[in-house]
């Protein structure tokens, strides 16, 4: 069970139902002594420190990191070789320096935010592991800036969202180099053909998607397994800068609570 606060009621009820059916529950939470920490049989504290903002950012990053480590652990008990596991951990150790490189682009991301701060809608697209990042980017934008935003699998763009694309619809595309890169290039070309405004998050050195985009945010290259930890940061920064430009409270957005404790 994953919960920053360890108190969210729907997560707690799901955990309790799983336990009633005999499942062993592992809790991943940030708050020491929280209900999930007490009621789960085992687990991991993410130790992200106090999360002041309602729209969690560092907790998201820490949770994804823990899930990656658990994946490596389970992989080593199966078919993941020791050499490959060691390589993955060494790549993780390099990430703090790479994260700083992404954060150094904050001013450039703010310039993009200035262009779109007064738009009313935004579409986020991603394939594979980048689809959950599209959901996260859209969630952050709607939570703190109150702009309507939707994350969508890029493979399903033609099943609805493509009808919305016009010059007033900015489209954020997470387009890092991976096995589906050529297909995401095709999605960007389709958005371009319909005069959509494209904000692309690409791997350093990318030229194909950069040439098709109105705005480009580059992230350092790393192992695909860990790439989401870098890709998510520009999405969070974009939402942050747009919200600040609109004069909104990024830490305490309206109608939201840090932990949802009632059903």
XYZ file of N, CA and C in Angstrom:
789
model
N 0.842 -1.177 0.000
C 0.000 0.000 0.000
C 0.886 1.238 0.000
N 0.539 2.184 -0.844
C 1.357 3.387 -0.989
C 0.541 4.597 -0.553
N 1.049 5.345 0.420
C 0.365 6.535 0.905
C 1.373 7.445 1.580
N 1.449 8.695 1.158
C 2.371 9.639 1.780
C 2.043 9.789 3.255
N 0.788 10.016 3.546
C 0.385 10.269 4.929
C 0.217 8.991 5.739
N -0.111 7.900 5.061
C -0.428 6.664 5.763
C -1.797 6.676 6.415
N -2.643 7.656 6.061
C -3.947 7.810 6.709
C -5.111 7.880 5.722
N -4.851 7.856 4.428
C -5.919 8.001 3.441
C -6.901 6.836 3.549
N -8.171 7.151 3.741
C -9.153 6.148 4.136
C -9.381 5.083 3.076
N -9.431 5.454 1.790
C -9.699 4.428 0.781
C -8.527 3.448 0.688
N -7.304 3.951 0.871
C -6.136 3.066 0.871
C -6.157 2.153 2.091
N -6.527 2.718 3.234
C -6.618 1.905 4.449
C -7.655 0.793 4.307
N -8.812 1.129 3.752
C -9.858 0.124 3.600
C -9.434 -0.961 2.614
N -8.727 -0.573 1.550
C -8.216 -1.571 0.604
C -7.211 -2.491 1.288
N -6.341 -1.914 2.141
C -5.367 -2.710 2.880
C -6.067 -3.693 3.819
N -7.076 -3.211 4.525
C -7.784 -4.076 5.477
C -8.529 -5.200 4.766
N -9.086 -4.890 3.609
C -9.777 -5.929 2.837
C -8.785 -6.971 2.344
N -7.617 -6.524 1.902
C -6.587 -7.457 1.456
C -6.151 -8.374 2.599
N -6.012 -7.793 3.799
C -5.606 -8.601 4.956
C -6.693 -9.604 5.330
N -7.961 -9.188 5.222
C -9.066 -10.116 5.540
C -9.055 -11.314 4.595
N -8.557 -11.092 3.385
C -8.515 -12.179 2.404
C -7.193 -12.940 2.443
N -6.361 -12.623 3.449
C -5.151 -13.400 3.659
C -3.904 -12.887 2.970
N -3.965 -11.713 2.359
C -2.786 -11.174 1.672
C -1.805 -10.594 2.681
N -0.534 -10.694 2.371
C 0.486 -10.034 3.174
C 0.647 -8.615 2.630
N 0.594 -7.632 3.499
C 0.575 -6.230 3.079
C 1.906 -5.552 3.397
N 2.485 -4.933 2.395
C 3.694 -4.123 2.546
C 3.297 -2.663 2.408
N 3.621 -1.855 3.395
C 3.263 -0.444 3.365
C 4.440 0.427 2.955
N 4.170 1.378 2.090
C 5.170 2.376 1.698
C 4.589 3.733 2.074
N 5.154 4.345 3.092
C 4.590 5.601 3.587
C 5.692 6.521 4.085
N 5.334 7.783 4.271
C 6.310 8.786 4.684
C 6.213 9.110 6.172
N 5.061 8.828 6.769
C 4.807 9.267 8.139
C 5.023 8.116 9.115
N 6.031 8.269 9.948
C 6.351 7.256 10.943
C 5.192 7.130 11.943
N 4.778 5.906 12.205
C 3.707 5.668 13.148
C 2.315 5.879 12.598
N 2.183 6.100 11.282
C 0.864 6.292 10.682
C 0.078 4.982 10.707
N -1.195 5.050 10.377
C -2.042 3.858 10.459
C -1.556 2.754 9.529
N -1.186 3.111 8.299
C -0.678 2.087 7.381
C 0.596 1.470 7.933
N 1.465 2.292 8.517
C 2.704 1.758 9.101
C 2.394 0.778 10.233
N 1.368 1.074 11.018
C 1.035 0.217 12.164
C 0.335 -1.063 11.735
N -0.516 -0.973 10.713
C -1.364 -2.115 10.381
C -0.784 -3.026 9.303
N 0.205 -2.565 8.553
C 0.824 -3.431 7.549
C 1.823 -4.368 8.221
N 2.020 -5.533 7.634
C 2.918 -6.522 8.245
C 4.391 -6.166 8.079
N 4.693 -5.439 7.024
C 6.068 -5.024 6.773
C 5.993 -3.771 5.903
N 7.128 -3.150 5.669
C 7.051 -1.954 4.838
C 8.325 -1.146 4.824
N 8.212 0.026 4.197
C 9.350 0.916 4.020
C 8.906 2.347 4.302
N 9.646 3.045 5.156
C 9.464 4.491 5.275
C 10.286 5.160 4.180
N 9.679 6.091 3.444
C 10.416 6.712 2.347
C 11.356 7.812 2.830
N 11.142 8.317 4.053
C 12.039 9.319 4.657
C 12.254 10.528 3.740
N 11.149 11.037 3.176
C 11.246 12.208 2.311
C 11.241 13.512 3.098
N 10.999 13.431 4.399
C 10.868 14.649 5.191
C 9.449 15.179 5.103
N 9.117 16.178 5.917
C 7.749 16.719 5.913
C 7.349 17.212 4.523
N 6.193 16.768 4.058
C 5.668 17.210 2.752
C 4.685 18.337 3.028
N 5.146 19.582 2.847
C 4.329 20.746 3.193
C 3.172 20.923 2.220
N 3.469 20.799 0.935
C 2.442 21.017 -0.078
C 1.445 19.868 -0.115
N 0.186 20.203 -0.340
C -0.834 19.165 -0.496
C -0.546 18.318 -1.735
N -0.142 18.965 -2.813
C 0.187 18.249 -4.051
C 1.613 17.699 -3.931
N 1.738 16.482 -3.459
C 3.048 15.897 -3.156
C 3.950 15.836 -4.381
N 5.205 16.191 -4.172
C 6.195 16.086 -5.244
C 7.356 15.196 -4.808
N 8.042 15.585 -3.738
C 9.182 14.759 -3.315
C 8.715 13.398 -2.826
N 7.500 13.314 -2.284
C 6.979 12.007 -1.877
C 6.769 11.118 -3.095
N 6.283 11.694 -4.184
C 6.114 10.934 -5.432
C 7.448 10.364 -5.874
N 8.478 11.213 -5.911
C 9.797 10.775 -6.343
C 10.333 9.662 -5.443
N 10.174 9.836 -4.144
C 10.679 8.843 -3.201
C 9.923 7.521 -3.327
N 8.625 7.587 -3.530
C 7.834 6.369 -3.684
C 8.249 5.588 -4.928
N 8.455 6.305 -6.038
C 8.888 5.637 -7.273
C 10.261 5.002 -7.071
N 11.136 5.693 -6.344
C 12.465 5.140 -6.066
C 12.365 3.848 -5.277
N 11.531 3.852 -4.232
C 11.353 2.641 -3.424
C 10.792 1.502 -4.264
N 9.830 1.794 -5.107
C 9.264 0.750 -5.966
C 10.329 0.186 -6.905
N 11.217 1.058 -7.384
C 12.323 0.587 -8.216
C 13.240 -0.347 -7.456
N 13.550 0.011 -6.225
C 14.424 -0.834 -5.410
C 13.772 -2.184 -5.095
N 12.466 -2.149 -4.829
C 11.757 -3.408 -4.578
C 11.767 -4.281 -5.833
N 11.630 -3.646 -6.993
C 11.672 -4.388 -8.260
C 13.019 -5.082 -8.440
N 14.100 -4.374 -8.125
C 15.435 -4.968 -8.244
C 15.578 -6.134 -7.265
N 15.090 -5.946 -6.039
C 15.159 -7.008 -5.040
C 14.436 -8.262 -5.522
N 13.217 -8.079 -6.020
C 12.451 -9.230 -6.502
C 13.109 -9.831 -7.746
N 13.661 -8.956 -8.590
C 14.345 -9.445 -9.780
C 15.539 -10.321 -9.448
N 16.282 -9.926 -8.414
C 17.452 -10.717 -8.011
C 17.031 -12.085 -7.470
N 15.825 -12.166 -6.965
C 15.337 -13.468 -6.498
C 14.832 -14.315 -7.660
N 14.774 -13.709 -8.838
C 14.346 -14.418 -10.031
C 15.467 -14.521 -11.038
N 15.320 -13.792 -12.154
C 16.258 -13.952 -13.262
C 17.166 -12.739 -13.488
N 17.103 -11.741 -12.616
C 17.975 -10.579 -12.774
C 19.380 -10.925 -12.290
N 20.356 -10.752 -13.171
C 21.730 -11.116 -12.814
C 22.303 -10.127 -11.813
N 23.320 -10.555 -11.097
C 23.985 -9.682 -10.134
C 24.612 -8.490 -10.838
N 25.206 -8.719 -12.000
C 25.845 -7.619 -12.738
C 24.823 -6.576 -13.149
N 23.693 -7.047 -13.650
C 22.651 -6.112 -14.080
C 22.073 -5.362 -12.886
N 21.840 -6.053 -11.799
C 21.328 -5.405 -10.600
C 22.291 -4.353 -10.081
N 23.582 -4.673 -10.076
C 24.596 -3.708 -9.640
C 24.616 -2.488 -10.545
N 24.505 -2.715 -11.844
C 24.482 -1.601 -12.797
C 23.294 -0.681 -12.537
N 22.147 -1.249 -12.248
C 20.949 -0.452 -11.986
C 21.123 0.391 -10.733
N 21.746 -0.179 -9.706
C 21.963 0.568 -8.468
C 22.996 1.669 -8.670
N 24.004 1.409 -9.464
C 24.999 2.441 -9.737
C 24.396 3.609 -10.514
N 23.462 3.296 -11.407
C 22.779 4.368 -12.139
C 21.922 5.193 -11.181
N 21.312 4.534 -10.205
C 20.528 5.255 -9.213
C 21.403 6.231 -8.435
N 22.614 5.826 -8.102
C 23.516 6.691 -7.348
C 23.887 7.953 -8.120
N 23.795 7.913 -9.428
C 24.123 9.080 -10.259
C 22.964 10.076 -10.359
N 21.776 9.647 -9.974
C 20.589 10.460 -10.217
C 20.582 11.813 -9.495
N 21.071 11.934 -8.255
C 21.034 13.266 -7.621
C 21.691 14.354 -8.454
N 22.836 14.056 -9.056
C 23.508 15.046 -9.900
C 22.679 15.350 -11.142
N 22.014 14.339 -11.696
C 21.188 14.544 -12.885
C 19.933 15.343 -12.546
N 19.393 15.106 -11.350
C 18.233 15.880 -10.907
C 18.585 17.362 -10.829
N 19.766 17.683 -10.333
C 20.199 19.082 -10.273
C 20.253 19.704 -11.664
N 20.662 18.922 -12.658
C 20.712 19.439 -14.025
C 19.315 19.782 -14.529
N 18.338 18.989 -14.145
C 16.956 19.287 -14.540
C 16.453 20.528 -13.800
N 16.723 20.603 -12.507
C 16.275 21.753 -11.709
C 16.903 23.056 -12.194
N 18.093 22.975 -12.755
C 18.757 24.170 -13.280
C 17.995 24.799 -14.442
N 17.035 24.063 -15.010
C 16.239 24.586 -16.131
C 14.962 25.274 -15.655
N 14.849 25.500 -14.371
C 13.618 26.073 -13.827
C 13.259 27.397 -14.494
N 14.225 28.270 -14.726
C 13.933 29.565 -15.345
C 13.403 29.395 -16.763
N 13.977 28.445 -17.500
C 13.506 28.188 -18.862
C 12.089 27.634 -18.846
N 11.792 26.785 -17.879
C 10.435 26.238 -17.759
C 9.461 27.342 -17.371
N 9.913 28.287 -16.554
C 9.059 29.421 -16.196
C 8.690 30.231 -17.439
N 9.623 30.381 -18.368
C 9.319 31.113 -19.614
C 8.233 30.399 -20.409
N 8.263 29.084 -20.425
C 7.193 28.333 -21.090
C 5.878 28.544 -20.346
N 5.944 28.519 -19.022
C 4.736 28.717 -18.213
C 4.092 30.063 -18.502
N 4.895 31.078 -18.748
C 4.351 32.408 -19.028
C 3.504 32.422 -20.294
N 3.827 31.549 -21.228
C 3.075 31.488 -22.489
C 1.693 30.871 -22.272
N 1.600 29.919 -21.343
C 0.378 29.124 -21.220
C -0.378 29.329 -19.909
N 0.044 30.275 -19.109
C -0.575 30.456 -17.790
C -2.057 30.786 -17.857
N -2.510 31.392 -18.938
C -3.918 31.788 -19.024
C -4.751 30.873 -19.916
N -4.183 29.756 -20.322
C -4.965 28.783 -21.077
C -5.926 28.055 -20.142
N -6.969 27.497 -20.714
C -8.006 26.859 -19.900
C -7.909 25.332 -19.897
N -7.159 24.768 -20.835
C -7.066 23.313 -20.958
C -5.650 22.906 -21.324
N -5.303 21.665 -21.022
C -3.992 21.144 -21.397
C -4.081 19.623 -21.496
N -3.410 19.063 -22.486
C -3.397 17.617 -22.705
C -1.978 17.097 -22.495
N -1.854 15.986 -21.780
C -0.565 15.355 -21.526
C -0.562 13.972 -22.161
N 0.492 13.654 -22.919
C 0.574 12.375 -23.612
C 1.870 11.650 -23.260
N 1.775 10.331 -23.116
C 2.959 9.513 -22.895
C 2.658 8.070 -23.241
N 3.694 7.329 -23.586
C 3.563 5.904 -23.891
C 4.322 5.079 -22.862
N 3.861 3.856 -22.625
C 4.561 2.974 -21.706
C 4.639 3.577 -20.320
N 5.849 3.575 -19.731
C 6.005 4.123 -18.381
C 5.778 5.626 -18.354
N 5.785 6.256 -19.517
C 5.539 7.702 -19.562
C 4.060 8.059 -19.463
N 3.179 7.080 -19.647
C 1.753 7.382 -19.481
C 1.414 7.747 -18.034
N 1.868 6.979 -17.016
C 1.609 7.429 -15.641
C 2.194 8.809 -15.352
N 3.300 9.144 -15.997
C 3.870 10.489 -15.812
C 2.955 11.545 -16.422
N 2.310 11.209 -17.537
C 1.346 12.139 -18.122
C 0.195 12.374 -17.137
N -0.242 11.319 -16.452
C -1.287 11.462 -15.442
C -0.811 12.343 -14.289
N 0.414 12.128 -13.858
C 0.971 12.920 -12.764
C 1.098 14.392 -13.155
N 1.578 14.662 -14.369
C 1.713 16.049 -14.819
C 0.371 16.755 -14.883
N -0.634 16.055 -15.428
C -1.968 16.642 -15.530
C -2.573 16.869 -14.149
N -2.364 15.905 -13.250
C -2.885 16.031 -11.892
C -2.294 17.251 -11.194
N -0.986 17.434 -11.299
C -0.348 18.569 -10.640
C -0.878 19.886 -11.190
N -1.059 19.973 -12.505
C -1.534 21.220 -13.095
C -2.937 21.549 -12.619
N -3.827 20.558 -12.624
C -5.208 20.841 -12.217
C -5.297 21.106 -10.716
N -4.461 20.439 -9.922
C -4.528 20.609 -8.473
C -4.133 22.015 -8.028
N -3.078 22.563 -8.602
C -2.552 23.813 -8.046
C -2.791 25.046 -8.913
N -3.135 24.850 -10.194
C -3.399 26.025 -11.037
C -4.867 26.145 -11.410
N -5.635 25.057 -11.208
C -7.065 25.008 -11.518
C -7.334 25.075 -13.022
N -6.349 24.698 -13.811
C -6.536 24.552 -15.252
C -6.966 23.106 -15.528
N -7.975 22.925 -16.359
C -8.395 21.580 -16.709
C -7.281 20.891 -17.498
N -6.885 19.713 -17.043
C -5.812 18.975 -17.707
C -6.114 17.490 -17.653
N -5.748 16.789 -18.717
C -5.968 15.347 -18.783
C -4.709 14.647 -19.270
N -4.359 13.553 -18.597
C -3.294 12.694 -19.079
C -3.890 11.547 -19.878
N -3.243 11.203 -20.987
C -3.815 10.197 -21.878
C -2.710 9.321 -22.446
N -2.974 8.033 -22.675
C -1.981 7.223 -23.388
C -1.844 7.733 -24.815
N -0.643 8.031 -25.235
C -0.456 8.575 -26.584
C -0.961 7.607 -27.644
N -0.911 6.314 -27.362
C -1.393 5.321 -28.328
C -2.887 5.432 -28.563
N -3.610 6.057 -27.636
C -5.059 6.195 -27.780
C -5.475 7.617 -28.135
N -4.532 8.414 -28.573
C -4.843 9.807 -28.888
C -5.947 9.936 -29.939
N -5.954 9.003 -30.892
C -6.954 9.072 -31.957
C -8.348 8.674 -31.488
N -8.437 8.141 -30.274
C -9.731 7.707 -29.747
C -10.342 8.798 -28.868
N -10.380 10.002 -29.371
C -11.027 11.076 -28.623
C -10.229 12.355 -28.518
N -9.088 12.342 -27.832
C -8.359 13.603 -27.592
C -7.947 14.348 -28.848
N -7.721 13.639 -29.935
C -7.279 14.311 -31.153
C -8.315 15.326 -31.640
N -9.589 15.096 -31.281
C -10.640 16.025 -31.683
C -10.514 17.371 -30.975
N -9.815 17.409 -29.851
C -9.685 18.637 -29.067
C -8.513 19.508 -29.496
N -7.627 18.963 -30.296
C -6.378 19.658 -30.581
C -6.599 20.798 -31.560
N -6.201 21.991 -31.116
C -6.222 23.190 -31.946
C -5.184 24.152 -31.369
N -5.023 25.350 -31.933
C -3.983 26.259 -31.435
C -4.145 26.676 -29.981
N -5.337 26.472 -29.415
C -5.568 26.851 -28.021
C -5.380 25.678 -27.052
N -4.950 24.535 -27.569
C -4.780 23.350 -26.734
C -3.299 22.980 -26.648
N -2.597 23.429 -25.603
C -1.216 22.985 -25.437
C -1.169 21.491 -25.126
N -0.197 20.813 -25.729
C -0.037 19.372 -25.543
C 1.374 19.115 -25.011
N 1.430 18.562 -23.810
C 2.716 18.212 -23.207
C 2.990 16.743 -23.529
N 4.123 16.493 -24.176
C 4.458 15.142 -24.611
C 5.720 14.684 -23.884
N 5.622 13.574 -23.165
C 6.803 12.983 -22.544
C 7.378 12.019 -23.566
N 8.513 12.383 -24.148
C 9.024 11.686 -25.332
C 10.488 11.314 -25.170
N 10.820 10.690 -24.067
C 12.192 10.253 -23.852
C 12.506 9.053 -24.733
N 13.782 8.824 -24.948
C 14.203 7.731 -25.828
C 13.950 6.386 -25.155
N 13.080 5.598 -25.758
C 12.830 4.238 -25.283
C 12.295 3.425 -26.451
N 11.754 2.259 -26.167
C 11.323 1.377 -27.239
C 10.162 1.893 -28.058
N 9.428 2.870 -27.543
C 8.269 3.400 -28.275
C 8.542 4.784 -28.864
N 9.814 5.151 -28.944
C 10.161 6.507 -29.363
C 9.612 6.837 -30.758
N 9.783 5.939 -31.704
C 9.332 6.222 -33.073
C 7.825 6.460 -33.118
N 7.087 5.754 -32.278
C 5.638 5.929 -32.264
C 5.248 7.274 -31.663
N 5.980 7.711 -30.639
C 5.653 9.008 -30.045
C 6.003 10.127 -31.002
N 7.020 9.922 -31.842
C 7.318 10.902 -32.897
C 6.099 11.049 -33.800
N 5.466 9.926 -34.143
C 4.271 9.976 -34.973
C 3.147 10.738 -34.302
N 2.978 10.576 -32.992
C 1.954 11.323 -32.259
C 2.224 12.818 -32.312
N 3.473 13.197 -32.137
C 3.836 14.616 -32.178
C 3.559 15.185 -33.569
N 3.851 14.429 -34.595
C 3.570 14.889 -35.965
C 2.071 15.105 -36.166
N 1.255 14.254 -35.591
C -0.197 14.406 -35.723
C -0.689 15.658 -35.002
N -0.134 15.939 -33.828
C -0.500 17.159 -33.108
C -0.063 18.375 -33.910
N 1.140 18.315 -34.441
C 1.682 19.421 -35.240
C 0.806 19.701 -36.463
N 0.328 18.647 -37.099
C -0.491 18.802 -38.305
C -1.824 19.481 -38.004
N -2.223 19.481 -36.740
C -3.491 20.100 -36.340
C -3.282 21.404 -35.587
N -2.094 21.946 -35.727
C -1.737 23.259 -35.152
C -1.775 23.286 -33.632
N -1.644 22.119 -32.993
C -1.543 22.098 -31.541
C -0.199 22.647 -31.091
N -0.163 23.256 -29.929
C 1.078 23.770 -29.368
C 1.750 22.659 -28.562
N 2.988 22.354 -28.890
C 3.655 21.175 -28.348
C 4.767 21.571 -27.387
N 4.673 21.045 -26.178
C 5.740 21.165 -25.183
C 6.291 19.764 -25.000
N 7.524 19.543 -25.421
C 8.093 18.197 -25.390
C 9.166 18.068 -24.319
N 9.128 16.955 -23.632
C 10.189 16.592 -22.695
C 10.978 15.471 -23.357
N 12.227 15.755 -23.686
C 13.020 14.832 -24.487
C 14.363 14.564 -23.816
N 15.005 13.499 -24.261
C 16.339 13.162 -23.787
C 17.356 14.076 -24.466
N 18.379 14.456 -23.731
C 19.441 15.289 -24.302
C 19.946 14.698 -25.607
N 20.108 15.557 -26.602
C 20.591 15.113 -27.901
C 19.494 14.807 -28.898
N 18.248 14.785 -28.450
C 17.126 14.532 -29.355
C 16.981 15.686 -30.331
N 16.820 15.355 -31.595
C 16.605 16.390 -32.614
C 15.285 16.213 -33.346
N 14.812 14.981 -33.462
C 13.601 14.712 -34.247
C 12.387 15.394 -33.639
N 12.109 15.132 -32.372
C 10.938 15.721 -31.731
C 11.166 17.195 -31.461
N 12.398 17.558 -31.135
C 12.705 18.972 -30.892
C 12.349 19.824 -32.095
N 12.585 19.298 -33.300
C 12.302 20.054 -34.523
C 10.813 20.245 -34.749
N 9.994 19.404 -34.150
C 8.547 19.470 -34.341
C 7.840 20.263 -33.240
N 8.574 20.623 -32.200
C 7.950 21.168 -30.995
C 8.061 22.681 -30.921
N 7.090 23.295 -30.232
C 7.149 24.727 -29.970
C 8.079 25.039 -28.807
N 8.137 24.111 -27.845
C 8.996 24.278 -26.672
C 9.593 22.922 -26.340
N 10.842 22.931 -25.912
C 11.529 21.681 -25.597
C 12.195 21.798 -24.229
N 11.997 20.783 -23.418
C 12.695 20.661 -22.139
C 13.508 19.376 -22.212
N 14.813 19.482 -22.037
C 15.667 18.310 -22.137
C 16.012 17.778 -20.750
N 16.155 16.469 -20.673
C 16.597 15.843 -19.430
C 17.801 14.961 -19.744
N 18.695 14.791 -18.789
C 19.887 13.965 -19.041
C 19.507 12.520 -19.329
N 20.375 11.873 -20.076
C 20.141 10.471 -20.398
C 20.512 9.598 -19.205
N 19.710 8.595 -18.959
C 20.003 7.608 -17.929
C 19.325 6.311 -18.331
N 19.477 5.285 -17.538
C 18.831 4.007 -17.798
C 17.312 4.195 -17.841
N 16.657 3.576 -18.822
C 15.204 3.732 -18.964
C 14.458 3.413 -17.674
N 14.968 2.467 -16.928
C 14.338 2.048 -15.677
C 14.158 3.216 -14.717
N 15.144 4.136 -14.677
C 15.114 5.265 -13.751
C 14.667 6.564 -14.409
N 14.441 6.573 -15.707
C 14.119 7.812 -16.417
C 12.911 8.559 -15.849
N 11.864 7.873 -15.367
C 10.718 8.614 -14.816
C 11.082 9.556 -13.676
N 12.124 9.241 -12.917
C 12.522 10.109 -11.813
C 13.024 11.456 -12.307
N 13.513 11.494 -13.536
C 13.942 12.755 -14.136
C 12.814 13.396 -14.939
N 12.056 12.582 -15.659
C 11.007 13.106 -16.539
C 9.911 13.834 -15.778
N 9.643 13.405 -14.542
C 8.533 13.993 -13.806
C 8.841 15.411 -13.327
N 10.101 15.736 -13.140
C 10.449 17.035 -12.550
C 10.007 18.211 -13.420
N 10.251 18.205 -14.732
C 9.756 19.323 -15.542
C 8.241 19.480 -15.485
N 7.513 18.367 -15.362
C 6.058 18.437 -15.273
C 5.639 19.149 -13.986
N 6.311 18.814 -12.896
C 5.997 19.445 -11.617
C 6.382 20.919 -11.622
N 7.531 21.239 -12.209
C 7.965 22.638 -12.281
C 7.034 23.463 -13.160
N 6.577 22.880 -14.256
C 5.663 23.602 -15.143
C 4.375 23.942 -14.409
N 3.827 22.982 -13.687
C 2.603 23.237 -12.909
C 2.861 24.295 -11.846
N 3.989 24.205 -11.175
C 4.334 25.165 -10.120
C 4.402 26.585 -10.675
N 5.138 26.775 -11.754
C 5.313 28.124 -12.297
C 4.002 28.694 -12.827
N 3.186 27.856 -13.458
C 1.895 28.335 -13.946
C 1.018 28.768 -12.779
N 1.000 27.971 -11.714
C 0.183 28.319 -10.551
C 0.649 29.630 -9.919
N 1.953 29.810 -9.780
C 2.478 31.053 -9.200
C 2.124 32.248 -10.075
N 2.258 32.084 -11.384
C 1.925 33.179 -12.300
C 0.439 33.549 -12.224
N -0.391 32.589 -11.893
C -1.832 32.842 -11.767
C -2.203 33.340 -10.371
N -1.195 33.445 -9.498
C -1.439 33.958 -8.157
C -2.073 32.970 -7.202
N -1.898 31.677 -7.475
C -2.526 30.658 -6.627
C -1.579 30.201 -5.521
N -2.146 29.639 -4.480
C -1.389 29.095 -3.362
C -0.979 27.670 -3.717
N 0.292 27.466 -4.019
C 0.726 26.155 -4.499
C 0.793 25.123 -3.367
N 0.897 25.573 -2.119
C 0.981 24.632 -1.006
C -0.381 24.202 -0.484
N -1.342 25.108 -0.527
C -2.672 24.824 0.009
C -3.745 25.118 -1.038
N -3.829 24.323 -2.093
C -4.865 24.556 -3.106
C -6.264 24.347 -2.535
N -7.220 25.035 -3.115
C -8.582 25.001 -2.586
C -9.171 23.589 -2.683
N -10.030 23.279 -1.743
C -10.844 22.064 -1.742
C -10.049 20.766 -1.550
N -8.749 20.858 -1.333
C -7.946 19.649 -1.190
C -7.417 19.521 0.228
N -7.232 18.273 0.658
C -6.664 18.021 1.983
C -5.459 17.104 1.833
N -4.542 17.186 2.789
C -3.328 16.379 2.715
C -3.643 14.890 2.788
N -4.579 14.523 3.623
C -4.989 13.130 3.720
C -6.512 13.080 3.715
N -7.075 12.274 2.852
C -8.530 12.137 2.760
C -8.944 11.066 3.761
N -9.536 11.506 4.879
C -9.818 10.604 5.996
C -11.288 10.214 6.119
N -12.125 10.649 5.169
C -13.524 10.228 5.147
C -13.859 9.738 3.753
N -14.808 8.783 3.687
C -15.194 8.226 2.391
C -16.268 9.067 1.745
